[in-house]
Protein backbone atom coordinates (compact mmCIF):
# COMPACT_ATOMS: atom_id res chain seq x y z
CA UNK A 1 0.00 0.00 0.00
CA UNK A 2 0.91 3.66 0.07
CA UNK A 3 3.48 4.75 2.64
CA UNK A 4 2.17 8.34 2.67
CA UNK A 5 -1.04 9.90 1.42
CA UNK A 6 -2.40 13.38 0.84
CA UNK A 7 -5.52 13.99 2.95
CA UNK A 8 -8.51 16.16 2.08
CA UNK A 9 -11.10 17.18 4.67
CA UNK A 10 -14.12 19.42 4.29
CA UNK A 11 -16.16 20.84 7.15
CA UNK A 12 -16.47 18.36 10.01
CA UNK A 13 -14.18 15.70 8.49
CA UNK A 14 -11.47 18.37 8.26
CA UNK A 15 -11.17 17.97 12.03
CA UNK A 16 -10.51 14.27 11.50
CA UNK A 17 -7.81 15.08 8.94
CA UNK A 18 -6.19 17.52 11.35
CA UNK A 19 -6.08 14.95 14.13
CA UNK A 20 -4.75 12.20 11.89
CA UNK A 21 -2.01 14.38 10.40
CA UNK A 22 -0.92 15.48 13.87
CA UNK A 23 -0.88 11.96 15.35
CA UNK A 24 0.59 10.20 12.29
CA UNK A 25 3.04 12.62 10.65
CA UNK A 26 4.86 9.75 8.97
CA UNK A 27 1.73 8.78 7.02
CA UNK A 28 0.57 12.14 5.65
CA UNK A 29 2.45 13.93 2.86
CA UNK A 30 0.08 16.86 2.32
CA UNK A 31 -3.07 18.18 3.99
CA UNK A 32 -5.85 20.08 2.21
CA UNK A 33 -8.62 21.53 4.38
CA UNK A 34 -11.85 23.19 3.27
CA UNK A 35 -13.92 25.23 5.78
CA UNK A 36 -12.07 23.79 8.79
CA UNK A 37 -12.60 24.89 12.38
CA UNK A 38 -10.75 24.75 15.67
CA UNK A 39 -13.92 24.05 17.64
CA UNK A 40 -17.27 22.76 16.44
CA UNK A 41 -20.45 24.82 16.72
CA UNK A 42 -21.46 23.41 20.12
CA UNK A 43 -17.92 23.65 21.46
CA UNK A 44 -17.71 27.34 20.56
CA UNK A 45 -21.30 28.28 21.50
CA UNK A 46 -21.00 31.52 23.45
CA UNK A 47 -24.31 31.42 25.33
CA UNK A 48 -27.26 29.22 26.23
CA UNK A 49 -29.42 30.71 23.47
CA UNK A 50 -26.86 29.79 20.80
CA UNK A 51 -26.52 26.28 22.23
CA UNK A 52 -30.31 25.83 22.27
CA UNK A 53 -30.60 27.06 18.67
CA UNK A 54 -28.10 24.47 17.45
CA UNK A 55 -29.83 21.67 19.35
CA UNK A 56 -33.20 22.76 17.95
CA UNK A 57 -31.90 22.54 14.39
CA UNK A 58 -30.47 19.08 15.09
CA UNK A 59 -33.83 18.03 16.49
CA UNK A 60 -35.62 19.25 13.37
CA UNK A 61 -33.11 17.38 11.20
CA UNK A 62 -33.84 14.16 13.06
CA UNK A 63 -37.48 14.42 11.95
CA UNK A 64 -37.28 15.81 8.46
CA UNK A 65 -34.33 14.60 6.38
CA UNK A 66 -35.78 11.38 5.01
CA UNK A 67 -39.38 12.37 4.40
CA UNK A 68 -41.09 12.90 1.06
CA UNK A 69 -41.54 16.63 1.70
CA UNK A 70 -38.38 18.38 0.36
CA UNK A 71 -39.24 21.63 2.15
CA UNK A 72 -38.15 20.00 5.42
CA UNK A 73 -34.63 19.75 4.06
CA UNK A 74 -34.47 23.25 2.61
CA UNK A 75 -33.46 24.93 5.87
CA UNK A 76 -30.45 22.61 6.18
CA UNK A 77 -29.29 22.66 2.56
CA UNK A 78 -29.68 26.43 2.24
CA UNK A 79 -27.24 26.86 5.12
CA UNK A 80 -24.67 24.71 3.35
CA UNK A 81 -25.35 26.22 -0.10
CA UNK A 82 -26.69 29.78 0.34
CA UNK A 83 -25.69 30.76 -3.21
CA UNK A 84 -26.85 27.62 -5.01
CA UNK A 85 -29.58 27.40 -7.63
CA UNK A 86 -32.94 25.77 -6.86
CA UNK A 87 -31.90 22.65 -8.78
CA UNK A 88 -28.62 22.40 -6.87
CA UNK A 89 -30.43 22.78 -3.54
CA UNK A 90 -32.88 20.08 -4.54
CA UNK A 91 -30.09 17.71 -5.62
CA UNK A 92 -28.14 18.26 -2.41
CA UNK A 93 -31.27 17.72 -0.34
CA UNK A 94 -31.90 14.43 -2.12
CA UNK A 95 -28.30 13.40 -1.46
CA UNK A 96 -28.79 14.08 2.25
CA UNK A 97 -31.97 12.02 2.20
CA UNK A 98 -30.41 8.88 0.71
CA UNK A 99 -26.86 9.09 2.12
CA UNK A 100 -27.69 8.16 5.71
CA UNK A 101 -30.54 7.82 8.17
CA UNK A 102 -31.55 11.03 9.98
CA UNK A 103 -30.25 9.60 13.25
CA UNK A 104 -26.82 8.82 11.78
CA UNK A 105 -26.64 12.27 10.19
CA UNK A 106 -27.55 14.04 13.42
CA UNK A 107 -25.19 11.88 15.51
CA UNK A 108 -22.33 12.64 13.10
CA UNK A 109 -23.04 16.38 13.14
CA UNK A 110 -23.28 16.46 16.91
CA UNK A 111 -19.89 14.72 17.14
CA UNK A 112 -18.33 17.31 14.81
CA UNK A 113 -20.05 20.15 16.68
CA UNK A 114 -18.53 18.99 19.98
CA UNK A 115 -15.01 18.47 18.62
CA UNK A 116 -12.01 20.62 19.51
CA UNK A 117 -8.79 20.15 17.53
CA UNK A 118 -6.96 23.20 18.89
CA UNK A 119 -4.29 21.09 20.60
CA UNK A 120 -3.40 19.27 17.38
CA UNK A 121 -2.84 22.21 15.06
CA UNK A 122 0.76 23.13 15.95
CA UNK A 123 1.77 19.45 15.82
CA UNK A 124 1.12 19.15 12.08
CA UNK A 125 4.36 18.99 10.10
CA UNK A 126 3.22 18.36 6.53
CA UNK A 127 2.52 21.10 3.95
CA UNK A 128 -1.02 22.34 4.53
CA UNK A 129 -3.43 24.27 2.30
CA UNK A 130 -6.55 25.82 3.85
CA UNK A 131 -9.56 26.95 1.81
CA UNK A 132 -12.36 28.89 3.43
CA UNK A 133 -15.52 30.61 2.13
CA UNK A 134 -15.48 34.32 2.92
CA UNK A 135 -19.06 34.43 4.12
CA UNK A 136 -19.90 30.85 5.03
CA UNK A 137 -22.77 30.44 7.46
CA UNK A 138 -21.73 27.05 8.82
CA UNK A 139 -18.12 27.92 9.72
CA UNK A 140 -16.94 31.54 10.15
CA UNK A 141 -13.93 32.68 8.13
CA UNK A 142 -12.17 33.55 11.39
CA UNK A 143 -12.06 29.85 12.23
CA UNK A 144 -10.20 29.20 8.98
CA UNK A 145 -7.75 31.98 9.78
CA UNK A 146 -7.02 30.53 13.22
CA UNK A 147 -6.48 27.06 11.74
CA UNK A 148 -4.08 28.36 9.09
CA UNK A 149 -2.19 30.59 11.53
CA UNK A 150 -1.80 27.72 14.02
CA UNK A 151 -0.42 25.13 11.57
CA UNK A 152 3.27 25.80 10.82
CA UNK A 153 3.69 27.04 7.25
CA UNK A 154 0.01 26.64 6.30
CA UNK A 155 -1.43 28.75 3.48
CA UNK A 156 -4.94 30.23 3.66
CA UNK A 157 -7.01 30.84 0.53
CA UNK A 158 -10.10 32.99 1.11
CA UNK A 159 -12.72 31.99 -1.45
CA UNK A 160 -15.23 34.21 -3.23
CA UNK A 161 -18.20 32.06 -2.22
CA UNK A 162 -20.56 31.56 0.70
CA UNK A 163 -21.14 27.88 -0.10
CA UNK A 164 -19.71 25.34 2.32
CA UNK A 165 -19.77 22.76 -0.47
CA UNK A 166 -19.17 24.61 -3.76
CA UNK A 167 -21.49 23.14 -6.42
CA UNK A 168 -20.82 22.89 -10.12
CA UNK A 169 -20.39 26.35 -11.62
CA UNK A 170 -19.38 28.01 -8.36
CA UNK A 171 -16.66 30.61 -9.15
CA UNK A 172 -14.69 29.28 -6.18
CA UNK A 173 -13.57 26.38 -8.37
CA UNK A 174 -11.52 28.85 -10.42
CA UNK A 175 -9.47 29.38 -7.25
CA UNK A 176 -9.57 25.86 -5.82
CA UNK A 177 -8.49 23.82 -8.85
CA UNK A 178 -5.25 25.66 -9.73
CA UNK A 179 -4.25 26.00 -6.07
CA UNK A 180 -4.59 22.26 -5.45
CA UNK A 181 -2.83 21.44 -8.73
CA UNK A 182 0.11 23.63 -7.73
CA UNK A 183 0.14 22.37 -4.14
CA UNK A 184 0.10 18.62 -4.63
CA UNK A 185 3.16 16.95 -6.18
CA UNK A 186 2.72 15.22 -9.52
CA UNK A 187 3.03 11.46 -9.54
CA UNK A 188 6.12 10.16 -11.32
CA UNK A 189 4.39 6.91 -12.22
CA UNK A 190 3.26 6.41 -15.79
CA UNK A 191 -0.21 5.02 -16.49
CA UNK A 192 1.41 1.71 -17.42
CA UNK A 193 2.67 1.37 -13.86
CA UNK A 194 -0.85 1.33 -12.45
CA UNK A 195 -2.25 -2.12 -11.78
CA UNK A 196 -5.86 -3.05 -12.26
CA UNK A 197 -7.74 -3.66 -9.05
CA UNK A 198 -10.87 -5.73 -8.82
CA UNK A 199 -13.69 -4.14 -6.90
CA UNK A 200 -16.86 -5.65 -5.53
CA UNK A 201 -20.11 -4.44 -7.10
CA UNK A 202 -21.76 -1.50 -5.37
CA UNK A 203 -24.75 -2.21 -3.21
CA UNK A 204 -28.05 -0.66 -4.27
CA UNK A 205 -27.70 2.04 -1.56
CA UNK A 206 -24.07 2.77 -2.57
CA UNK A 207 -25.11 3.09 -6.21
CA UNK A 208 -27.85 5.58 -5.30
CA UNK A 209 -25.39 7.68 -3.34
CA UNK A 210 -22.86 7.53 -6.19
CA UNK A 211 -25.52 8.60 -8.69
CA UNK A 212 -26.48 11.49 -6.39
CA UNK A 213 -22.90 12.79 -6.35
JSON list of N, CA, C and O in Angstrom, two decimals, residues 151-193:
[
{"chain": "A", "resi": 151, "resn": "UNK", "atom": "N", "xyz": [-1.17, 26.23, 12.19]},
{"chain": "A", "resi": 151, "resn": "UNK", "atom": "CA", "xyz": [-0.42, 25.13, 11.57]},
{"chain": "A", "resi": 151, "resn": "UNK", "atom": "C", "xyz": [0.85, 25.71, 10.95]},
{"chain": "A", "resi": 151, "resn": "UNK", "atom": "O", "xyz": [0.77, 26.60, 10.10]},
{"chain": "A", "resi": 152, "resn": "UNK", "atom": "N", "xyz": [2.02, 25.25, 11.35]},
{"chain": "A", "resi": 152, "resn": "UNK", "atom": "CA", "xyz": [3.27, 25.80, 10.82]},
{"chain": "A", "resi": 152, "resn": "UNK", "atom": "C", "xyz": [3.33, 25.77, 9.30]},
{"chain": "A", "resi": 152, "resn": "UNK", "atom": "O", "xyz": [3.15, 24.72, 8.68]},
{"chain": "A", "resi": 153, "resn": "UNK", "atom": "N", "xyz": [3.52, 26.95, 8.69]},
{"chain": "A", "resi": 153, "resn": "UNK", "atom": "CA", "xyz": [3.69, 27.04, 7.25]},
{"chain": "A", "resi": 153, "resn": "UNK", "atom": "C", "xyz": [2.43, 26.91, 6.43]},
{"chain": "A", "resi": 153, "resn": "UNK", "atom": "O", "xyz": [2.50, 26.89, 5.20]},
{"chain": "A", "resi": 154, "resn": "UNK", "atom": "N", "xyz": [1.26, 26.83, 7.05]},
{"chain": "A", "resi": 154, "resn": "UNK", "atom": "CA", "xyz": [0.01, 26.64, 6.30]},
{"chain": "A", "resi": 154, "resn": "UNK", "atom": "C", "xyz": [-0.33, 27.88, 5.48]},
{"chain": "A", "resi": 154, "resn": "UNK", "atom": "O", "xyz": [-0.01, 29.01, 5.87]},
{"chain": "A", "resi": 155, "resn": "UNK", "atom": "N", "xyz": [-1.00, 27.66, 4.36]},
{"chain": "A", "resi": 155, "resn": "UNK", "atom": "CA", "xyz": [-1.43, 28.75, 3.48]},
{"chain": "A", "resi": 155, "resn": "UNK", "atom": "C", "xyz": [-2.95, 28.82, 3.47]},
{"chain": "A", "resi": 155, "resn": "UNK", "atom": "O", "xyz": [-3.62, 27.81, 3.29]},
{"chain": "A", "resi": 156, "resn": "UNK", "atom": "N", "xyz": [-3.50, 30.03, 3.67]},
{"chain": "A", "resi": 156, "resn": "UNK", "atom": "CA", "xyz": [-4.94, 30.23, 3.66]},
{"chain": "A", "resi": 156, "resn": "UNK", "atom": "C", "xyz": [-5.38, 30.87, 2.35]},
{"chain": "A", "resi": 156, "resn": "UNK", "atom": "O", "xyz": [-4.82, 31.89, 1.93]},
{"chain": "A", "resi": 157, "resn": "UNK", "atom": "N", "xyz": [-6.40, 30.29, 1.72]},
{"chain": "A", "resi": 157, "resn": "UNK", "atom": "CA", "xyz": [-7.01, 30.84, 0.53]},
{"chain": "A", "resi": 157, "resn": "UNK", "atom": "C", "xyz": [-8.45, 31.22, 0.87]},
{"chain": "A", "resi": 157, "resn": "UNK", "atom": "O", "xyz": [-9.28, 30.36, 1.16]},
{"chain": "A", "resi": 158, "resn": "UNK", "atom": "N", "xyz": [-8.74, 32.52, 0.85]},
{"chain": "A", "resi": 158, "resn": "UNK", "atom": "CA", "xyz": [-10.10, 32.99, 1.11]},
{"chain": "A", "resi": 158, "resn": "UNK", "atom": "C", "xyz": [-10.87, 32.96, -0.21]},
{"chain": "A", "resi": 158, "resn": "UNK", "atom": "O", "xyz": [-10.47, 33.58, -1.19]},
{"chain": "A", "resi": 159, "resn": "UNK", "atom": "N", "xyz": [-11.98, 32.23, -0.23]},
{"chain": "A", "resi": 159, "resn": "UNK", "atom": "CA", "xyz": [-12.72, 31.99, -1.45]},
{"chain": "A", "resi": 159, "resn": "UNK", "atom": "C", "xyz": [-13.88, 32.96, -1.65]},
{"chain": "A", "resi": 159, "resn": "UNK", "atom": "O", "xyz": [-14.53, 33.36, -0.69]},
{"chain": "A", "resi": 160, "resn": "UNK", "atom": "N", "xyz": [-14.13, 33.30, -2.90]},
{"chain": "A", "resi": 160, "resn": "UNK", "atom": "CA", "xyz": [-15.23, 34.21, -3.23]},
{"chain": "A", "resi": 160, "resn": "UNK", "atom": "C", "xyz": [-16.53, 33.43, -3.35]},
{"chain": "A", "resi": 160, "resn": "UNK", "atom": "O", "xyz": [-17.16, 33.37, -4.41]},
{"chain": "A", "resi": 161, "resn": "UNK", "atom": "N", "xyz": [-16.94, 32.80, -2.26]},
{"chain": "A", "resi": 161, "resn": "UNK", "atom": "CA", "xyz": [-18.20, 32.06, -2.22]},
{"chain": "A", "resi": 161, "resn": "UNK", "atom": "C", "xyz": [-18.69, 32.01, -0.79]},
{"chain": "A", "resi": 161, "resn": "UNK", "atom": "O", "xyz": [-17.91, 32.16, 0.16]},
{"chain": "A", "resi": 162, "resn": "UNK", "atom": "N", "xyz": [-19.98, 31.78, -0.63]},
{"chain": "A", "resi": 162, "resn": "UNK", "atom": "CA", "xyz": [-20.56, 31.56, 0.70]},
{"chain": "A", "resi": 162, "resn": "UNK", "atom": "C", "xyz": [-20.94, 30.09, 0.88]},
{"chain": "A", "resi": 162, "resn": "UNK", "atom": "O", "xyz": [-21.41, 29.71, 1.94]},
{"chain": "A", "resi": 163, "resn": "UNK", "atom": "N", "xyz": [-20.74, 29.29, -0.15]},
{"chain": "A", "resi": 163, "resn": "UNK", "atom": "CA", "xyz": [-21.14, 27.88, -0.10]},
{"chain": "A", "resi": 163, "resn": "UNK", "atom": "C", "xyz": [-20.12, 27.04, 0.66]},
{"chain": "A", "resi": 163, "resn": "UNK", "atom": "O", "xyz": [-18.93, 27.08, 0.35]},
{"chain": "A", "resi": 164, "resn": "UNK", "atom": "N", "xyz": [-20.61, 26.25, 1.61]},
{"chain": "A", "resi": 164, "resn": "UNK", "atom": "CA", "xyz": [-19.71, 25.34, 2.32]},
{"chain": "A", "resi": 164, "resn": "UNK", "atom": "C", "xyz": [-19.24, 24.24, 1.40]},
{"chain": "A", "resi": 164, "resn": "UNK", "atom": "O", "xyz": [-18.08, 23.82, 1.45]},
{"chain": "A", "resi": 165, "resn": "UNK", "atom": "N", "xyz": [-20.12, 23.75, 0.54]},
{"chain": "A", "resi": 165, "resn": "UNK", "atom": "CA", "xyz": [-19.77, 22.76, -0.47]},
{"chain": "A", "resi": 165, "resn": "UNK", "atom": "C", "xyz": [-20.00, 23.40, -1.83]},
{"chain": "A", "resi": 165, "resn": "UNK", "atom": "O", "xyz": [-21.14, 23.47, -2.29]},
{"chain": "A", "resi": 166, "resn": "UNK", "atom": "N", "xyz": [-18.96, 23.90, -2.49]},
{"chain": "A", "resi": 166, "resn": "UNK", "atom": "CA", "xyz": [-19.17, 24.61, -3.76]},
{"chain": "A", "resi": 166, "resn": "UNK", "atom": "C", "xyz": [-19.72, 23.69, -4.85]},
{"chain": "A", "resi": 166, "resn": "UNK", "atom": "O", "xyz": [-19.08, 22.70, -5.21]},
{"chain": "A", "resi": 167, "resn": "UNK", "atom": "N", "xyz": [-20.91, 23.98, -5.37]},
{"chain": "A", "resi": 167, "resn": "UNK", "atom": "CA", "xyz": [-21.49, 23.14, -6.42]},
{"chain": "A", "resi": 167, "resn": "UNK", "atom": "C", "xyz": [-20.88, 23.44, -7.77]},
{"chain": "A", "resi": 167, "resn": "UNK", "atom": "O", "xyz": [-20.05, 24.36, -7.92]},
{"chain": "A", "resi": 168, "resn": "UNK", "atom": "N", "xyz": [-21.29, 22.67, -8.75]},
{"chain": "A", "resi": 168, "resn": "UNK", "atom": "CA", "xyz": [-20.82, 22.89, -10.12]},
{"chain": "A", "resi": 168, "resn": "UNK", "atom": "C", "xyz": [-21.15, 24.32, -10.57]},
{"chain": "A", "resi": 168, "resn": "UNK", "atom": "O", "xyz": [-22.27, 24.80, -10.35]},
{"chain": "A", "resi": 169, "resn": "UNK", "atom": "N", "xyz": [-20.18, 24.99, -11.16]},
{"chain": "A", "resi": 169, "resn": "UNK", "atom": "CA", "xyz": [-20.39, 26.35, -11.62]},
{"chain": "A", "resi": 169, "resn": "UNK", "atom": "C", "xyz": [-20.05, 27.42, -10.61]},
{"chain": "A", "resi": 169, "resn": "UNK", "atom": "O", "xyz": [-20.05, 28.61, -10.94]},
{"chain": "A", "resi": 170, "resn": "UNK", "atom": "N", "xyz": [-19.77, 27.03, -9.38]},
{"chain": "A", "resi": 170, "resn": "UNK", "atom": "CA", "xyz": [-19.38, 28.01, -8.36]},
{"chain": "A", "resi": 170, "resn": "UNK", "atom": "C", "xyz": [-18.03, 28.63, -8.76]},
{"chain": "A", "resi": 170, "resn": "UNK", "atom": "O", "xyz": [-17.08, 27.92, -9.08]},
{"chain": "A", "resi": 171, "resn": "UNK", "atom": "N", "xyz": [-17.92, 29.98, -8.76]},
{"chain": "A", "resi": 171, "resn": "UNK", "atom": "CA", "xyz": [-16.66, 30.61, -9.15]},
{"chain": "A", "resi": 171, "resn": "UNK", "atom": "C", "xyz": [-15.48, 30.24, -8.25]},
{"chain": "A", "resi": 171, "resn": "UNK", "atom": "O", "xyz": [-14.33, 30.43, -8.64]},
{"chain": "A", "resi": 172, "resn": "UNK", "atom": "N", "xyz": [-15.78, 29.69, -7.07]},
{"chain": "A", "resi": 172, "resn": "UNK", "atom": "CA", "xyz": [-14.69, 29.28, -6.18]},
{"chain": "A", "resi": 172, "resn": "UNK", "atom": "C", "xyz": [-13.81, 28.22, -6.81]},
{"chain": "A", "resi": 172, "resn": "UNK", "atom": "O", "xyz": [-12.62, 28.12, -6.49]},
{"chain": "A", "resi": 173, "resn": "UNK", "atom": "N", "xyz": [-14.37, 27.42, -7.73]},
{"chain": "A", "resi": 173, "resn": "UNK", "atom": "CA", "xyz": [-13.57, 26.38, -8.37]},
{"chain": "A", "resi": 173, "resn": "UNK", "atom": "C", "xyz": [-12.43, 26.96, -9.20]},
{"chain": "A", "resi": 173, "resn": "UNK", "atom": "O", "xyz": [-11.40, 26.31, -9.39]},
{"chain": "A", "resi": 174, "resn": "UNK", "atom": "N", "xyz": [-12.61, 28.21, -9.67]},
{"chain": "A", "resi": 174, "resn": "UNK", "atom": "CA", "xyz": [-11.52, 28.85, -10.42]},
{"chain": "A", "resi": 174, "resn": "UNK", "atom": "C", "xyz": [-10.33, 29.15, -9.51]},
{"chain": "A", "resi": 174, "resn": "UNK", "atom": "O", "xyz": [-9.21, 29.34, -10.00]},
{"chain": "A", "resi": 175, "resn": "UNK", "atom": "N", "xyz": [-10.56, 29.22, -8.22]},
{"chain": "A", "resi": 175, "resn": "UNK", "atom": "CA", "xyz": [-9.47, 29.38, -7.25]},
{"chain": "A", "resi": 175, "resn": "UNK", "atom": "C", "xyz": [-8.98, 28.03, -6.75]},
{"chain": "A", "resi": 175, "resn": "UNK", "atom": "O", "xyz": [-7.78, 27.80, -6.63]},
{"chain": "A", "resi": 176, "resn": "UNK", "atom": "N", "xyz": [-9.92, 27.14, -6.46]},
{"chain": "A", "resi": 176, "resn": "UNK", "atom": "CA", "xyz": [-9.57, 25.86, -5.82]},
{"chain": "A", "resi": 176, "resn": "UNK", "atom": "C", "xyz": [-8.71, 24.98, -6.72]},
{"chain": "A", "resi": 176, "resn": "UNK", "atom": "O", "xyz": [-7.66, 24.48, -6.30]},
{"chain": "A", "resi": 177, "resn": "UNK", "atom": "N", "xyz": [-9.17, 24.77, -7.96]},
{"chain": "A", "resi": 177, "resn": "UNK", "atom": "CA", "xyz": [-8.49, 23.82, -8.85]},
{"chain": "A", "resi": 177, "resn": "UNK", "atom": "C", "xyz": [-7.02, 24.15, -9.08]},
{"chain": "A", "resi": 177, "resn": "UNK", "atom": "O", "xyz": [-6.14, 23.29, -8.89]},
{"chain": "A", "resi": 178, "resn": "UNK", "atom": "N", "xyz": [-6.67, 25.38, -9.49]},
{"chain": "A", "resi": 178, "resn": "UNK", "atom": "CA", "xyz": [-5.25, 25.66, -9.73]},
{"chain": "A", "resi": 178, "resn": "UNK", "atom": "C", "xyz": [-4.41, 25.63, -8.46]},
{"chain": "A", "resi": 178, "resn": "UNK", "atom": "O", "xyz": [-3.23, 25.26, -8.50]},
{"chain": "A", "resi": 179, "resn": "UNK", "atom": "N", "xyz": [-5.00, 26.02, -7.33]},
{"chain": "A", "resi": 179, "resn": "UNK", "atom": "CA", "xyz": [-4.25, 26.00, -6.07]},
{"chain": "A", "resi": 179, "resn": "UNK", "atom": "C", "xyz": [-3.90, 24.57, -5.67]},
{"chain": "A", "resi": 179, "resn": "UNK", "atom": "O", "xyz": [-2.77, 24.29, -5.25]},
{"chain": "A", "resi": 180, "resn": "UNK", "atom": "N", "xyz": [-4.85, 23.65, -5.80]},
{"chain": "A", "resi": 180, "resn": "UNK", "atom": "CA", "xyz": [-4.59, 22.26, -5.45]},
{"chain": "A", "resi": 180, "resn": "UNK", "atom": "C", "xyz": [-3.59, 21.65, -6.44]},
{"chain": "A", "resi": 180, "resn": "UNK", "atom": "O", "xyz": [-2.68, 20.90, -6.05]},
{"chain": "A", "resi": 181, "resn": "UNK", "atom": "N", "xyz": [-3.74, 21.96, -7.72]},
{"chain": "A", "resi": 181, "resn": "UNK", "atom": "CA", "xyz": [-2.83, 21.44, -8.73]},
{"chain": "A", "resi": 181, "resn": "UNK", "atom": "C", "xyz": [-1.39, 21.87, -8.45]},
{"chain": "A", "resi": 181, "resn": "UNK", "atom": "O", "xyz": [-0.44, 21.09, -8.61]},
{"chain": "A", "resi": 182, "resn": "UNK", "atom": "N", "xyz": [-1.23, 23.13, -8.03]},
{"chain": "A", "resi": 182, "resn": "UNK", "atom": "CA", "xyz": [0.11, 23.63, -7.73]},
{"chain": "A", "resi": 182, "resn": "UNK", "atom": "C", "xyz": [0.64, 23.10, -6.41]},
{"chain": "A", "resi": 182, "resn": "UNK", "atom": "O", "xyz": [1.86, 22.96, -6.23]},
{"chain": "A", "resi": 183, "resn": "UNK", "atom": "N", "xyz": [-0.26, 22.79, -5.49]},
{"chain": "A", "resi": 183, "resn": "UNK", "atom": "CA", "xyz": [0.14, 22.37, -4.14]},
{"chain": "A", "resi": 183, "resn": "UNK", "atom": "C", "xyz": [0.56, 20.91, -4.07]},
{"chain": "A", "resi": 183, "resn": "UNK", "atom": "O", "xyz": [1.57, 20.58, -3.43]},
{"chain": "A", "resi": 184, "resn": "UNK", "atom": "N", "xyz": [-0.19, 20.05, -4.72]},
{"chain": "A", "resi": 184, "resn": "UNK", "atom": "CA", "xyz": [0.10, 18.62, -4.63]},
{"chain": "A", "resi": 184, "resn": "UNK", "atom": "C", "xyz": [1.16, 18.22, -5.64]},
{"chain": "A", "resi": 184, "resn": "UNK", "atom": "O", "xyz": [1.14, 18.67, -6.79]},
{"chain": "A", "resi": 185, "resn": "UNK", "atom": "N", "xyz": [2.11, 17.38, -5.24]},
{"chain": "A", "resi": 185, "resn": "UNK", "atom": "CA", "xyz": [3.16, 16.95, -6.18]},
{"chain": "A", "resi": 185, "resn": "UNK", "atom": "C", "xyz": [2.59, 16.03, -7.24]},
{"chain": "A", "resi": 185, "resn": "UNK", "atom": "O", "xyz": [1.65, 15.27, -7.00]},
{"chain": "A", "resi": 186, "resn": "UNK", "atom": "N", "xyz": [3.15, 16.11, -8.45]},
{"chain": "A", "resi": 186, "resn": "UNK", "atom": "CA", "xyz": [2.72, 15.22, -9.52]},
{"chain": "A", "resi": 186, "resn": "UNK", "atom": "C", "xyz": [3.31, 13.84, -9.30]},
{"chain": "A", "resi": 186, "resn": "UNK", "atom": "O", "xyz": [4.44, 13.68, -8.84]},
{"chain": "A", "resi": 187, "resn": "UNK", "atom": "N", "xyz": [2.53, 12.83, -9.63]},
{"chain": "A", "resi": 187, "resn": "UNK", "atom": "CA", "xyz": [3.03, 11.46, -9.54]},
{"chain": "A", "resi": 187, "resn": "UNK", "atom": "C", "xyz": [4.05, 11.20, -10.64]},
{"chain": "A", "resi": 187, "resn": "UNK", "atom": "O", "xyz": [3.89, 11.65, -11.77]},
{"chain": "A", "resi": 188, "resn": "UNK", "atom": "N", "xyz": [5.12, 10.49, -10.30]},
{"chain": "A", "resi": 188, "resn": "UNK", "atom": "CA", "xyz": [6.12, 10.16, -11.32]},
{"chain": "A", "resi": 188, "resn": "UNK", "atom": "C", "xyz": [5.87, 8.79, -11.94]},
{"chain": "A", "resi": 188, "resn": "UNK", "atom": "O", "xyz": [6.69, 8.28, -12.69]},
{"chain": "A", "resi": 189, "resn": "UNK", "atom": "N", "xyz": [4.72, 8.20, -11.62]},
{"chain": "A", "resi": 189, "resn": "UNK", "atom": "CA", "xyz": [4.39, 6.91, -12.22]},
{"chain": "A", "resi": 189, "resn": "UNK", "atom": "C", "xyz": [3.66, 7.13, -13.53]},
{"chain": "A", "resi": 189, "resn": "UNK", "atom": "O", "xyz": [2.79, 7.98, -13.65]},
{"chain": "A", "resi": 190, "resn": "UNK", "atom": "N", "xyz": [3.98, 6.36, -14.53]},
{"chain": "A", "resi": 190, "resn": "UNK", "atom": "CA", "xyz": [3.26, 6.41, -15.79]},
{"chain": "A", "resi": 190, "resn": "UNK", "atom": "C", "xyz": [1.99, 5.59, -15.66]},
{"chain": "A", "resi": 190, "resn": "UNK", "atom": "O", "xyz": [1.88, 4.73, -14.79]},
{"chain": "A", "resi": 191, "resn": "UNK", "atom": "N", "xyz": [1.01, 5.82, -16.55]},
{"chain": "A", "resi": 191, "resn": "UNK", "atom": "CA", "xyz": [-0.21, 5.02, -16.49]},
{"chain": "A", "resi": 191, "resn": "UNK", "atom": "C", "xyz": [0.04, 3.53, -16.57]},
{"chain": "A", "resi": 191, "resn": "UNK", "atom": "O", "xyz": [-0.71, 2.74, -16.01]},
{"chain": "A", "resi": 192, "resn": "UNK", "atom": "N", "xyz": [1.13, 3.14, -17.27]},
{"chain": "A", "resi": 192, "resn": "UNK", "atom": "CA", "xyz": [1.41, 1.71, -17.42]},
{"chain": "A", "resi": 192, "resn": "UNK", "atom": "C", "xyz": [1.80, 1.08, -16.09]},
{"chain": "A", "resi": 192, "resn": "UNK", "atom": "O", "xyz": [1.74, -0.13, -15.92]},
{"chain": "A", "resi": 193, "resn": "UNK", "atom": "N", "xyz": [2.25, 1.91, -15.15]},
{"chain": "A", "resi": 193, "resn": "UNK", "atom": "CA", "xyz": [2.67, 1.37, -13.86]},
{"chain": "A", "resi": 193, "resn": "UNK", "atom": "C", "xyz": [1.49, 1.02, -12.97]},
{"chain": "A", "resi": 193, "resn": "UNK", "atom": "O", "xyz": [1.63, 0.32, -11.98]}
]
